[in-house]
């Protein structure tokens, strides 16, 4: 018996592109070094993305495991 799982929910491509554009613009406008964003709903994660550098001196990119201080906006 083969079991299948439903396809993971995700944002429509056009909406994901719009989110990307907004976050990139805010990253530049606010002078932030990095941003991590997760969009989810009850049935799962829709979008997970990072932008920028977690460590500027080492030129290490932010990733989904990058941690940030609480309320660091």
Tab-separated table of N, CA and C in Angstrom:
chain	number	residue	atom	x	y	z
A	1	UNK	N	0.852	-1.177	0.000
A	1	UNK	CA	0.000	0.000	0.000
A	1	UNK	C	0.894	1.235	0.000
A	2	UNK	N	0.690	2.086	-0.942
A	2	UNK	CA	1.448	3.331	-1.024
A	2	UNK	C	0.657	4.441	-0.362
A	3	UNK	N	1.316	5.166	0.487
A	3	UNK	CA	0.684	6.306	1.135
A	3	UNK	C	1.200	7.580	0.494
A	4	UNK	N	0.338	8.517	0.332
A	4	UNK	CA	0.780	9.803	-0.211
A	4	UNK	C	0.406	10.894	0.773
A	5	UNK	N	1.189	11.921	0.780
A	5	UNK	CA	0.889	13.066	1.621
A	5	UNK	C	0.491	14.215	0.721
A	6	UNK	N	-0.397	15.060	1.214
A	6	UNK	CA	-0.794	16.197	0.376
A	6	UNK	C	0.392	17.110	0.107
A	7	UNK	N	0.356	17.761	-1.025
A	7	UNK	CA	1.427	18.706	-1.371
A	7	UNK	C	1.469	19.814	-0.334
A	8	UNK	N	2.652	20.251	-0.014
A	8	UNK	CA	2.806	21.327	0.961
A	8	UNK	C	2.160	22.598	0.430
A	9	UNK	N	1.431	23.266	1.294
A	9	UNK	CA	0.812	24.525	0.903
A	9	UNK	C	1.912	25.559	0.703
A	10	UNK	N	1.716	26.433	-0.235
A	10	UNK	CA	2.682	27.508	-0.449
A	10	UNK	C	1.982	28.727	-1.015
A	11	UNK	N	2.632	29.856	-0.886
A	11	UNK	CA	2.085	31.083	-1.451
A	11	UNK	C	2.096	30.989	-2.967
A	12	UNK	N	1.102	31.559	-3.616
A	12	UNK	CA	1.157	31.648	-5.077
A	12	UNK	C	2.414	32.428	-5.481
A	13	UNK	N	3.002	32.079	-6.604
A	13	UNK	CA	4.264	32.670	-7.053
A	13	UNK	C	4.206	34.200	-7.117
A	14	UNK	N	3.114	34.749	-7.613
A	14	UNK	CA	3.009	36.212	-7.725
A	14	UNK	C	3.017	36.867	-6.350
A	15	UNK	N	2.354	36.255	-5.380
A	15	UNK	CA	2.328	36.808	-4.032
A	15	UNK	C	3.692	36.661	-3.363
A	16	UNK	N	4.356	35.538	-3.569
A	16	UNK	CA	5.705	35.337	-3.023
A	16	UNK	C	6.663	36.387	-3.592
A	17	UNK	N	6.539	36.680	-4.874
A	17	UNK	CA	7.387	37.693	-5.501
A	17	UNK	C	7.101	39.073	-4.916
A	18	UNK	N	5.845	39.359	-4.636
A	18	UNK	CA	5.465	40.658	-4.054
A	18	UNK	C	6.023	40.785	-2.637
A	19	UNK	N	5.912	39.712	-1.849
A	19	UNK	CA	6.478	39.709	-0.498
A	19	UNK	C	7.979	39.959	-0.575
A	20	UNK	N	8.656	39.266	-1.478
A	20	UNK	CA	10.094	39.429	-1.657
A	20	UNK	C	10.447	40.881	-1.975
A	21	UNK	N	9.704	41.487	-2.869
A	21	UNK	CA	9.949	42.875	-3.266
A	21	UNK	C	9.766	43.832	-2.088
A	22	UNK	N	8.716	43.637	-1.319
A	22	UNK	CA	8.440	44.503	-0.162
A	22	UNK	C	9.534	44.357	0.889
A	23	UNK	N	9.904	43.121	1.202
A	23	UNK	CA	10.925	42.900	2.232
A	23	UNK	C	12.267	43.472	1.792
A	24	UNK	N	12.647	43.263	0.548
A	24	UNK	CA	13.917	43.811	0.068
A	24	UNK	C	13.934	45.334	0.151
A	25	UNK	N	12.833	45.972	-0.208
A	25	UNK	CA	12.749	47.434	-0.142
A	25	UNK	C	12.862	47.918	1.300
A	26	UNK	N	12.201	47.247	2.227
A	26	UNK	CA	12.268	47.631	3.632
A	26	UNK	C	13.650	47.373	4.226
A	27	UNK	N	14.292	46.305	3.794
A	27	UNK	CA	15.647	45.988	4.252
A	27	UNK	C	16.581	47.155	3.932
A	28	UNK	N	16.472	47.668	2.726
A	28	UNK	CA	17.299	48.797	2.299
A	28	UNK	C	16.871	50.076	3.020
A	29	UNK	N	15.572	50.336	3.064
A	29	UNK	CA	15.066	51.566	3.669
A	29	UNK	C	15.406	51.672	5.152
A	30	UNK	N	15.350	50.564	5.862
A	30	UNK	CA	15.594	50.572	7.307
A	30	UNK	C	17.062	50.353	7.655
A	31	UNK	N	17.866	49.972	6.672
A	31	UNK	CA	19.273	49.717	6.938
A	31	UNK	C	19.515	48.455	7.740
A	32	UNK	N	18.585	47.528	7.692
A	32	UNK	CA	18.734	46.267	8.425
A	32	UNK	C	19.768	45.388	7.731
A	33	UNK	N	20.431	44.565	8.495
A	33	UNK	CA	21.422	43.666	7.905
A	33	UNK	C	20.807	42.363	7.428
A	34	UNK	N	19.704	41.941	8.066
A	34	UNK	CA	19.050	40.709	7.621
A	34	UNK	C	17.600	40.672	8.084
A	35	UNK	N	16.839	39.840	7.404
A	35	UNK	CA	15.432	39.617	7.734
A	35	UNK	C	15.140	38.147	7.519
A	36	UNK	N	14.382	37.581	8.450
A	36	UNK	CA	13.848	36.235	8.279
A	36	UNK	C	12.334	36.351	8.384
A	37	UNK	N	11.625	35.652	7.520
A	37	UNK	CA	10.170	35.757	7.481
A	37	UNK	C	9.557	34.380	7.316
A	38	UNK	N	8.563	34.100	8.126
A	38	UNK	CA	7.784	32.872	7.975
A	38	UNK	C	6.313	33.259	7.912
A	39	UNK	N	5.618	32.740	6.940
A	39	UNK	CA	4.180	32.943	6.813
A	39	UNK	C	3.553	31.558	6.915
A	40	UNK	N	2.629	31.413	7.865
A	40	UNK	CA	2.008	30.104	8.054
A	40	UNK	C	0.528	30.256	8.354
A	41	UNK	N	-0.145	29.140	8.301
A	41	UNK	CA	-1.550	29.080	8.691
A	41	UNK	C	-1.763	27.736	9.374
A	42	UNK	N	-2.963	27.459	9.787
A	42	UNK	CA	-3.236	26.258	10.591
A	42	UNK	C	-2.769	24.965	9.918
A	43	UNK	N	-2.851	24.903	8.597
A	43	UNK	CA	-2.492	23.648	7.918
A	43	UNK	C	-1.023	23.592	7.497
A	44	UNK	N	-0.226	24.570	7.883
A	44	UNK	CA	1.197	24.477	7.595
A	44	UNK	C	1.839	25.784	7.193
A	45	UNK	N	3.108	25.672	6.913
A	45	UNK	CA	3.933	26.814	6.527
A	45	UNK	C	3.722	27.123	5.044
A	46	UNK	N	3.507	28.394	4.749
A	46	UNK	CA	3.279	28.809	3.368
A	46	UNK	C	4.533	29.388	2.715
A	47	UNK	N	5.360	30.041	3.514
A	47	UNK	CA	6.508	30.750	2.939
A	47	UNK	C	7.566	30.901	4.020
A	48	UNK	N	8.788	30.568	3.702
A	48	UNK	CA	9.905	30.744	4.613
A	48	UNK	C	11.065	31.273	3.799
A	49	UNK	N	11.599	32.431	4.206
A	49	UNK	CA	12.641	33.059	3.396
A	49	UNK	C	13.518	33.929	4.264
A	50	UNK	N	14.764	34.081	3.884
A	50	UNK	CA	15.692	34.984	4.566
A	50	UNK	C	16.354	35.889	3.538
A	51	UNK	N	16.764	37.065	3.997
A	51	UNK	CA	17.464	38.029	3.167
A	51	UNK	C	18.609	38.603	3.974
A	52	UNK	N	19.686	38.961	3.347
A	52	UNK	CA	20.766	39.684	3.998
A	52	UNK	C	21.804	38.809	4.670
A	53	UNK	N	22.593	39.462	5.543
A	53	UNK	CA	23.723	38.809	6.199
A	53	UNK	C	23.475	38.645	7.696
A	54	UNK	N	23.756	37.456	8.193
A	54	UNK	CA	23.692	37.196	9.635
A	54	UNK	C	24.948	37.725	10.315
A	55	UNK	N	26.067	37.691	9.600
A	55	UNK	CA	27.348	38.165	10.128
A	55	UNK	C	28.039	38.963	9.027
A	56	UNK	N	28.051	40.274	9.190
A	56	UNK	CA	28.622	41.151	8.167
A	56	UNK	C	30.127	40.933	8.020
A	57	UNK	N	30.834	40.854	9.152
A	57	UNK	CA	32.298	40.710	9.104
A	57	UNK	C	32.733	39.439	8.387
A	58	UNK	N	31.990	38.353	8.589
A	58	UNK	CA	32.334	37.074	7.965
A	58	UNK	C	31.596	36.870	6.635
A	59	UNK	N	30.783	37.844	6.236
A	59	UNK	CA	29.958	37.740	5.017
A	59	UNK	C	29.119	36.457	5.002
A	60	UNK	N	28.596	36.108	6.193
A	60	UNK	CA	27.754	34.908	6.300
A	60	UNK	C	26.292	35.292	6.124
A	61	UNK	N	25.674	34.670	5.129
A	61	UNK	CA	24.274	34.966	4.822
A	61	UNK	C	23.345	34.480	5.927
A	62	UNK	N	22.261	35.193	6.114
A	62	UNK	CA	21.219	34.738	7.033
A	62	UNK	C	20.580	33.490	6.438
A	63	UNK	N	20.158	32.584	7.294
A	63	UNK	CA	19.438	31.401	6.828
A	63	UNK	C	18.303	31.107	7.803
A	64	UNK	N	17.601	30.026	7.585
A	64	UNK	CA	16.426	29.723	8.397
A	64	UNK	C	16.789	29.351	9.837
A	65	UNK	N	18.067	29.150	10.118
A	65	UNK	CA	18.503	28.856	11.482
A	65	UNK	C	19.087	30.079	12.197
A	66	UNK	N	19.142	31.228	11.510
A	66	UNK	CA	19.646	32.455	12.117
A	66	UNK	C	18.711	32.849	13.258
A	67	UNK	N	19.309	33.180	14.399
A	67	UNK	CA	18.502	33.621	15.538
A	67	UNK	C	18.629	35.135	15.697
A	68	UNK	N	17.592	35.727	16.215
A	68	UNK	CA	17.537	37.171	16.422
A	68	UNK	C	17.090	37.455	17.854
A	69	UNK	N	17.549	38.562	18.445
A	69	UNK	CA	17.054	38.929	19.770
A	69	UNK	C	15.544	39.175	19.708
A	70	UNK	N	14.882	38.903	20.794
A	70	UNK	CA	13.441	39.111	20.882
A	70	UNK	C	13.090	40.555	20.563
A	71	UNK	N	12.085	40.765	19.734
A	71	UNK	CA	11.604	42.087	19.351
A	71	UNK	C	12.695	42.930	18.710
A	72	UNK	N	13.492	42.326	17.845
A	72	UNK	CA	14.618	43.039	17.247
A	72	UNK	C	14.244	43.723	15.945
A	73	UNK	N	13.065	44.292	15.880
A	73	UNK	CA	12.648	44.978	14.666
A	73	UNK	C	13.004	46.430	14.720
